[in-house]
Amino acid sequence: MPITIGHAPSRPSFVTSASMRRVALFDIDSRIPNLALMKLSAYCKTRGCEVVLARKPIRIETDKYFASTVFFRASSRERIDALQALYGDRIEIGGSGIHLGKRHPAEAEASFPDYGLYGHRSYALGFLTRGCRRRCAFCIVPEKEGAVKQTAGSFDDFVPSGQKNVMLLDDNLLSFNGGESTSVAIIPARFLISWRAAMLKSFGHDAVSVVCI
């Protein structure tokens, strides 16, 4: 089957229902805890849902099924096909690997990530900004996110109390008008920051750096 990917203009959102009591989340191919699934988990749990996480296509009896795929590759497509064979139109699948425009409901997107979904305590992860001013031919960011814009009010939107290790997922934070002042917020918090390679490369660096304040 040829791989196809949805594009951004329609901006469909995940569909949630007040009747949901048990929800299954499928992480198709993430290499780190999937931020979108952690936010969706938090959103569902605030509505009294039990949330189950699975890393491979298996049958689970729940009221609703969601899946996220990050990568646009054949192995991810095979897992998507397997999930659709199991659940048909009962499963909602989103992520950069299948649709550039699919979004959470606004309230879910604003939710504090549920790190407990992965039992993850090593570091916090999130975006202060999304988008990029560059239009590299190989990159989906300009189509998916557009120009650089602020998406979080502060580190408090995704960093748990007491956590000092932070992975920033921003595509190009330092090209954001105000990015320098946003970065200054790291200093009093004394965060250990892991910067994404893509962001650093736009400033002439070749690898992920860790900045200790």
PDB file of C-alpha atoms in Angstrom:
ATOM      1  CA  MET A   1       0.000   0.000   0.000  1.00  0.00           C
ATOM      2  CA  PRO A   2       1.445   3.443  -0.879  1.00  0.00           C
ATOM      3  CA  ILE A   3       2.043   5.743   2.053  1.00  0.00           C
ATOM      4  CA  THR A   4       0.011   8.932   2.012  1.00  0.00           C
ATOM      5  CA  ILE A   5      -0.042  11.770   4.464  1.00  0.00           C
ATOM      6  CA  GLY A   6      -2.818  14.229   5.218  1.00  0.00           C
ATOM      7  CA  HIS A   7      -2.131  17.927   4.991  1.00  0.00           C
ATOM      8  CA  ALA A   8      -2.831  20.832   7.249  1.00  0.00           C
ATOM      9  CA  PRO A   9      -5.682  23.026   5.930  1.00  0.00           C
ATOM     10  CA  SER A  10      -8.704  21.151   7.331  1.00  0.00           C
ATOM     11  CA  ARG A  11      -7.473  21.154  10.968  1.00  0.00           C
ATOM     12  CA  PRO A  12      -9.709  18.286  12.179  1.00  0.00           C
ATOM     13  CA  SER A  13      -9.603  17.475  15.893  1.00  0.00           C
ATOM     14  CA  PHE A  14      -9.775  14.293  17.874  1.00  0.00           C
ATOM     15  CA  VAL A  15     -13.338  13.469  18.816  1.00  0.00           C
ATOM     16  CA  THR A  16     -14.104  12.844  22.466  1.00  0.00           C
ATOM     17  CA  SER A  17     -17.345  11.810  24.110  1.00  0.00           C
ATOM     18  CA  ALA A  18     -18.931  12.290  27.510  1.00  0.00           C
ATOM     19  CA  SER A  19     -19.810   8.570  27.484  1.00  0.00           C
ATOM     20  CA  MET A  20     -16.162   7.478  27.493  1.00  0.00           C
ATOM     21  CA  ARG A  21     -15.148   5.589  30.651  1.00  0.00           C
ATOM     22  CA  ARG A  22     -12.106   3.633  29.468  1.00  0.00           C
ATOM     23  CA  VAL A  23      -9.720   4.871  26.769  1.00  0.00           C
ATOM     24  CA  ALA A  24      -6.876   3.114  24.941  1.00  0.00           C
ATOM     25  CA  LEU A  25      -3.922   5.154  23.676  1.00  0.00           C
ATOM     26  CA  PHE A  26      -1.548   3.597  21.139  1.00  0.00           C
ATOM     27  CA  ASP A  27       1.981   4.954  20.757  1.00  0.00           C
ATOM     28  CA  ILE A  28       2.890   3.783  17.266  1.00  0.00           C
ATOM     29  CA  ASP A  29       6.512   4.863  16.921  1.00  0.00           C
ATOM     30  CA  SER A  30       7.692   7.474  19.456  1.00  0.00           C
ATOM     31  CA  ARG A  31      11.311   7.315  20.576  1.00  0.00           C
ATOM     32  CA  ILE A  32      10.591   9.452  23.639  1.00  0.00           C
ATOM     33  CA  PRO A  33       7.353   9.780  25.639  1.00  0.00           C
ATOM     34  CA  ASN A  34       4.706  11.025  23.236  1.00  0.00           C
ATOM     35  CA  LEU A  35       3.675  14.516  24.337  1.00  0.00           C
ATOM     36  CA  ALA A  36       0.367  14.460  22.460  1.00  0.00           C
ATOM     37  CA  LEU A  37      -0.662  11.194  24.131  1.00  0.00           C
ATOM     38  CA  MET A  38       0.386  12.443  27.577  1.00  0.00           C
ATOM     39  CA  LYS A  39      -1.793  15.528  27.129  1.00  0.00           C
ATOM     40  CA  LEU A  40      -4.702  13.452  25.847  1.00  0.00           C
ATOM     41  CA  SER A  41      -4.315  11.097  28.804  1.00  0.00           C
ATOM     42  CA  ALA A  42      -4.466  14.010  31.246  1.00  0.00           C
ATOM     43  CA  TYR A  43      -7.513  15.404  29.454  1.00  0.00           C
ATOM     44  CA  CYS A  44      -9.349  12.064  29.605  1.00  0.00           C
ATOM     45  CA  LYS A  45      -8.425  11.414  33.241  1.00  0.00           C
ATOM     46  CA  THR A  46      -9.874  14.769  34.322  1.00  0.00           C
ATOM     47  CA  ARG A  47     -13.144  13.451  32.888  1.00  0.00           C
ATOM     48  CA  GLY A  48     -12.999  10.329  35.028  1.00  0.00           C
ATOM     49  CA  CYS A  49     -11.676   7.971  32.348  1.00  0.00           C
ATOM     50  CA  GLU A  50      -9.343   5.071  32.917  1.00  0.00           C
ATOM     51  CA  VAL A  51      -6.490   5.300  30.389  1.00  0.00           C
ATOM     52  CA  VAL A  52      -4.533   2.348  28.994  1.00  0.00           C
ATOM     53  CA  LEU A  53      -1.300   2.764  27.007  1.00  0.00           C
ATOM     54  CA  ALA A  54      -0.109   0.252  24.396  1.00  0.00           C
ATOM     55  CA  ARG A  55       3.068   0.318  22.278  1.00  0.00           C
ATOM     56  CA  LYS A  56       1.950  -2.223  19.663  1.00  0.00           C
ATOM     57  CA  PRO A  57      -1.304  -3.136  17.890  1.00  0.00           C
ATOM     58  CA  ILE A  58      -3.216  -5.373  20.281  1.00  0.00           C
ATOM     59  CA  ARG A  59      -6.869  -5.871  21.062  1.00  0.00           C
ATOM     60  CA  ILE A  60      -8.054  -3.961  24.150  1.00  0.00           C
ATOM     61  CA  GLU A  61     -11.662  -3.615  25.258  1.00  0.00           C
ATOM     62  CA  THR A  62     -12.350   0.081  25.844  1.00  0.00           C
ATOM     63  CA  ASP A  63     -14.925   2.725  24.936  1.00  0.00           C
ATOM     64  CA  LYS A  64     -12.602   4.709  22.667  1.00  0.00           C
ATOM     65  CA  TYR A  65      -9.285   4.270  20.867  1.00  0.00           C
ATOM     66  CA  PHE A  66      -6.685   6.894  19.961  1.00  0.00           C
ATOM     67  CA  ALA A  67      -3.287   6.492  18.325  1.00  0.00           C
ATOM     68  CA  SER A  68      -0.384   8.786  17.526  1.00  0.00           C
ATOM     69  CA  THR A  69       2.302   8.314  14.892  1.00  0.00           C
ATOM     70  CA  VAL A  70       5.303  10.631  14.663  1.00  0.00           C
ATOM     71  CA  PHE A  71       7.217   9.184  11.717  1.00  0.00           C
ATOM     72  CA  PHE A  72       6.292   8.919   8.053  1.00  0.00           C
ATOM     73  CA  ARG A  73       7.718   5.494   7.250  1.00  0.00           C
ATOM     74  CA  ALA A  74       6.679   2.019   6.149  1.00  0.00           C
ATOM     75  CA  SER A  75       6.978   0.348   9.564  1.00  0.00           C
ATOM     76  CA  SER A  76       4.661   2.960  11.084  1.00  0.00           C
ATOM     77  CA  ARG A  77       2.206   2.490   8.212  1.00  0.00           C
ATOM     78  CA  GLU A  78       2.137  -1.253   8.928  1.00  0.00           C
ATOM     79  CA  ARG A  79       1.168  -0.591  12.551  1.00  0.00           C
ATOM     80  CA  ILE A  80      -1.478   1.903  11.467  1.00  0.00           C
ATOM     81  CA  ASP A  81      -2.944  -0.699   9.098  1.00  0.00           C
ATOM     82  CA  ALA A  82      -2.939  -3.289  11.895  1.00  0.00           C
ATOM     83  CA  LEU A  83      -4.783  -0.929  14.257  1.00  0.00           C
ATOM     84  CA  GLN A  84      -7.345  -0.063  11.592  1.00  0.00           C
ATOM     85  CA  ALA A  85      -7.882  -3.759  10.911  1.00  0.00           C
ATOM     86  CA  LEU A  86      -8.542  -4.302  14.632  1.00  0.00           C
ATOM     87  CA  TYR A  87     -10.718  -1.260  15.318  1.00  0.00           C
ATOM     88  CA  GLY A  88     -11.944   0.138  12.021  1.00  0.00           C
ATOM     89  CA  ASP A  89     -13.570   3.545  12.360  1.00  0.00           C
ATOM     90  CA  ARG A  90     -13.579   3.262  16.167  1.00  0.00           C
ATOM     91  CA  ILE A  91      -9.959   4.435  16.344  1.00  0.00           C
ATOM     92  CA  GLU A  92      -8.776   8.031  15.853  1.00  0.00           C
ATOM     93  CA  ILE A  93      -5.237   8.270  14.498  1.00  0.00           C
ATOM     94  CA  GLY A  94      -3.248  11.492  14.385  1.00  0.00           C
ATOM     95  CA  GLY A  95       0.295  12.780  14.355  1.00  0.00           C
ATOM     96  CA  SER A  96       2.865  14.002  11.857  1.00  0.00           C
ATOM     97  CA  GLY A  97       3.208  10.536  10.376  1.00  0.00           C
ATOM     98  CA  ILE A  98      -0.354  10.478   9.049  1.00  0.00           C
ATOM     99  CA  HIS A  99      -1.979  13.932   9.154  1.00  0.00           C
ATOM    100  CA  LEU A 100      -0.307  17.331   9.486  1.00  0.00           C
ATOM    101  CA  GLY A 101      -3.490  19.099  10.507  1.00  0.00           C
ATOM    102  CA  LYS A 102      -5.166  16.863  13.056  1.00  0.00           C
ATOM    103  CA  ARG A 103      -5.320  18.574  16.449  1.00  0.00           C
ATOM    104  CA  HIS A 104      -6.470  17.939  19.993  1.00  0.00           C
ATOM    105  CA  PRO A 105      -9.447  19.879  21.314  1.00  0.00           C
ATOM    106  CA  ALA A 106      -8.110  23.153  22.742  1.00  0.00           C
ATOM    107  CA  GLU A 107      -8.681  22.003  26.322  1.00  0.00           C
ATOM    108  CA  ALA A 108      -6.703  18.802  25.731  1.00  0.00           C
ATOM    109  CA  GLU A 109      -3.858  20.707  24.096  1.00  0.00           C
ATOM    110  CA  ALA A 110      -3.698  22.981  27.147  1.00  0.00           C
ATOM    111  CA  SER A 111      -3.559  20.044  29.578  1.00  0.00           C
ATOM    112  CA  PHE A 112      -0.483  19.457  31.737  1.00  0.00           C
ATOM    113  CA  PRO A 113       1.215  16.278  30.403  1.00  0.00           C
ATOM    114  CA  ASP A 114       0.466  13.025  32.224  1.00  0.00           C
ATOM    115  CA  TYR A 115       4.027  11.770  32.717  1.00  0.00           C
ATOM    116  CA  GLY A 116       2.637   8.868  34.711  1.00  0.00           C
ATOM    117  CA  LEU A 117       1.272   7.398  31.466  1.00  0.00           C
ATOM    118  CA  TYR A 118       4.827   6.269  30.670  1.00  0.00           C
ATOM    119  CA  GLY A 119       6.070   6.112  34.263  1.00  0.00           C
ATOM    120  CA  HIS A 120       8.456   8.834  33.116  1.00  0.00           C
ATOM    121  CA  ARG A 121      10.371  10.940  35.634  1.00  0.00           C
ATOM    122  CA  SER A 122      13.769  11.510  33.987  1.00  0.00           C
ATOM    123  CA  TYR A 123      12.941  14.837  32.355  1.00  0.00           C
ATOM    124  CA  ALA A 124      10.074  17.098  31.343  1.00  0.00           C
ATOM    125  CA  LEU A 125       9.400  17.803  27.689  1.00  0.00           C
ATOM    126  CA  GLY A 126       7.383  20.356  25.818  1.00  0.00           C
ATOM    127  CA  PHE A 127       7.229  23.359  23.526  1.00  0.00           C
ATOM    128  CA  LEU A 128       7.551  27.036  24.345  1.00  0.00           C
ATOM    129  CA  THR A 129       7.071  27.866  20.657  1.00  0.00           C
ATOM    130  CA  ARG A 130       6.111  26.038  17.492  1.00  0.00           C
ATOM    131  CA  GLY A 131       6.933  26.742  13.877  1.00  0.00           C
ATOM    132  CA  CYS A 132       9.962  27.943  11.941  1.00  0.00           C
ATOM    133  CA  ARG A 133      10.870  30.893   9.750  1.00  0.00           C
ATOM    134  CA  ARG A 134      12.857  28.679   7.386  1.00  0.00           C
ATOM    135  CA  ARG A 135      11.296  26.633   4.596  1.00  0.00           C
ATOM    136  CA  CYS A 136      13.687  23.712   4.143  1.00  0.00           C
ATOM    137  CA  ALA A 137      12.482  21.409   1.370  1.00  0.00           C
ATOM    138  CA  PHE A 138      12.866  18.261   3.502  1.00  0.00           C
ATOM    139  CA  CYS A 139      10.997  19.601   6.552  1.00  0.00           C
ATOM    140  CA  ILE A 140       7.271  19.350   7.366  1.00  0.00           C
ATOM    141  CA  VAL A 141       7.346  22.035  10.091  1.00  0.00           C
ATOM    142  CA  PRO A 142       6.444  25.070   7.916  1.00  0.00           C
ATOM    143  CA  GLU A 143       3.388  23.287   6.512  1.00  0.00           C
ATOM    144  CA  LYS A 144       2.340  21.791   9.820  1.00  0.00           C
ATOM    145  CA  GLU A 145       3.028  24.695  12.180  1.00  0.00           C
ATOM    146  CA  GLY A 146       3.569  27.795  10.045  1.00  0.00           C
ATOM    147  CA  ALA A 147       5.555  30.747  11.320  1.00  0.00           C
ATOM    148  CA  VAL A 148       7.115  30.737  14.779  1.00  0.00           C
ATOM    149  CA  LYS A 149       4.561  31.448  17.516  1.00  0.00           C
ATOM    150  CA  GLN A 150       4.390  31.050  21.265  1.00  0.00           C
ATOM    151  CA  THR A 151       2.385  28.044  22.453  1.00  0.00           C
ATOM    152  CA  ALA A 152       3.112  27.884  26.199  1.00  0.00           C
ATOM    153  CA  GLY A 153       2.962  30.657  28.739  1.00  0.00           C
ATOM    154  CA  SER A 154       5.976  29.343  30.633  1.00  0.00           C
ATOM    155  CA  PHE A 155       7.885  26.243  31.673  1.00  0.00           C
ATOM    156  CA  ASP A 156       5.191  25.775  34.340  1.00  0.00           C
ATOM    157  CA  ASP A 157       2.849  24.562  31.575  1.00  0.00           C
ATOM    158  CA  PHE A 158       4.780  21.301  31.186  1.00  0.00           C
ATOM    159  CA  VAL A 159       7.522  21.046  33.834  1.00  0.00           C
ATOM    160  CA  PRO A 160       6.521  19.272  37.081  1.00  0.00           C
ATOM    161  CA  SER A 161       7.426  20.872  40.389  1.00  0.00           C
ATOM    162  CA  GLY A 162      10.958  19.941  41.380  1.00  0.00           C
ATOM    163  CA  GLN A 163      11.992  18.698  37.927  1.00  0.00           C
ATOM    164  CA  LYS A 164      15.217  20.317  36.688  1.00  0.00           C
ATOM    165  CA  ASN A 165      15.833  18.294  33.522  1.00  0.00           C
ATOM    166  CA  VAL A 166      13.937  19.662  30.528  1.00  0.00           C
ATOM    167  CA  MET A 167      13.870  18.682  26.854  1.00  0.00           C
ATOM    168  CA  LEU A 168      12.674  21.552  24.660  1.00  0.00           C
ATOM    169  CA  LEU A 169      11.027  20.328  21.454  1.00  0.00           C
ATOM    170  CA  ASP A 170      10.819  23.761  19.807  1.00  0.00           C
ATOM    171  CA  ASP A 171      11.645  23.826  16.125  1.00  0.00           C
ATOM    172  CA  ASN A 172      13.401  27.203  16.169  1.00  0.00           C
ATOM    173  CA  LEU A 173      12.934  28.964  19.514  1.00  0.00           C
ATOM    174  CA  LEU A 174      15.681  31.526  19.035  1.00  0.00           C
ATOM    175  CA  SER A 175      14.124  32.874  15.833  1.00  0.00           C
ATOM    176  CA  PHE A 176      10.964  33.777  17.770  1.00  0.00           C
ATOM    177  CA  ASN A 177      10.578  37.483  18.490  1.00  0.00           C
ATOM    178  CA  GLY A 178      10.975  37.349  22.249  1.00  0.00           C
ATOM    179  CA  GLY A 179      12.814  34.040  22.273  1.00  0.00           C
ATOM    180  CA  GLU A 180      15.777  35.531  24.115  1.00  0.00           C
ATOM    181  CA  SER A 181      13.616  36.794  26.982  1.00  0.00           C
ATOM    182  CA  THR A 182      11.849  33.439  27.070  1.00  0.00           C
ATOM    183  CA  SER A 183      15.230  31.710  27.336  1.00  0.00           C
ATOM    184  CA  VAL A 184      16.222  33.992  30.224  1.00  0.00           C
ATOM    185  CA  ALA A 185      13.512  32.279  32.299  1.00  0.00           C
ATOM    186  CA  ILE A 186      15.828  29.261  32.438  1.00  0.00           C
ATOM    187  CA  ILE A 187      18.305  31.107  34.659  1.00  0.00           C
ATOM    188  CA  PRO A 188      16.364  31.528  37.935  1.00  0.00           C
ATOM    189  CA  ALA A 189      14.824  28.062  37.543  1.00  0.00           C
ATOM    190  CA  ARG A 190      18.303  26.502  37.146  1.00  0.00           C
ATOM    191  CA  PHE A 191      17.077  24.027  34.537  1.00  0.00           C
ATOM    192  CA  LEU A 192      19.337  21.567  32.741  1.00  0.00           C
ATOM    193  CA  ILE A 193      18.104  21.992  29.180  1.00  0.00           C
ATOM    194  CA  SER A 194      18.371  19.582  26.282  1.00  0.00           C
ATOM    195  CA  TRP A 195      17.919  21.508  23.031  1.00  0.00           C
ATOM    196  CA  ARG A 196      16.674  19.918  19.854  1.00  0.00           C
ATOM    197  CA  ALA A 197      19.300  19.420  17.153  1.00  0.00           C
ATOM    198  CA  ALA A 198      17.105  21.042  14.496  1.00  0.00           C
ATOM    199  CA  MET A 199      16.977  24.280  16.440  1.00  0.00           C
ATOM    200  CA  LEU A 200      20.718  24.358  17.051  1.00  0.00           C
ATOM    201  CA  LYS A 201      21.558  23.594  13.444  1.00  0.00           C
ATOM    202  CA  SER A 202      19.801  26.773  12.368  1.00  0.00           C
ATOM    203  CA  PHE A 203      22.437  28.590  14.411  1.00  0.00           C
ATOM    204  CA  GLY A 204      25.407  26.637  13.075  1.00  0.00           C
ATOM    205  CA  HIS A 205      25.628  23.736  15.544  1.00  0.00           C
ATOM    206  CA  ASP A 206      25.730  20.106  14.460  1.00  0.00           C
ATOM    207  CA  ALA A 207      24.497  18.162  17.482  1.00  0.00           C
ATOM    208  CA  VAL A 208      22.201  18.313  20.448  1.00  0.00           C
ATOM    209  CA  SER A 209      23.723  20.397  23.220  1.00  0.00           C
ATOM    210  CA  VAL A 210      23.027  20.330  26.907  1.00  0.00           C
ATOM    211  CA  VAL A 211      23.122  23.711  28.604  1.00  0.00           C
ATOM    212  CA  CYS A 212      23.565  23.774  32.364  1.00  0.00           C
ATOM    213  CA  ILE A 213      22.630  26.980  34.160  1.00  0.00           C
TER     214      ILE A 213
END
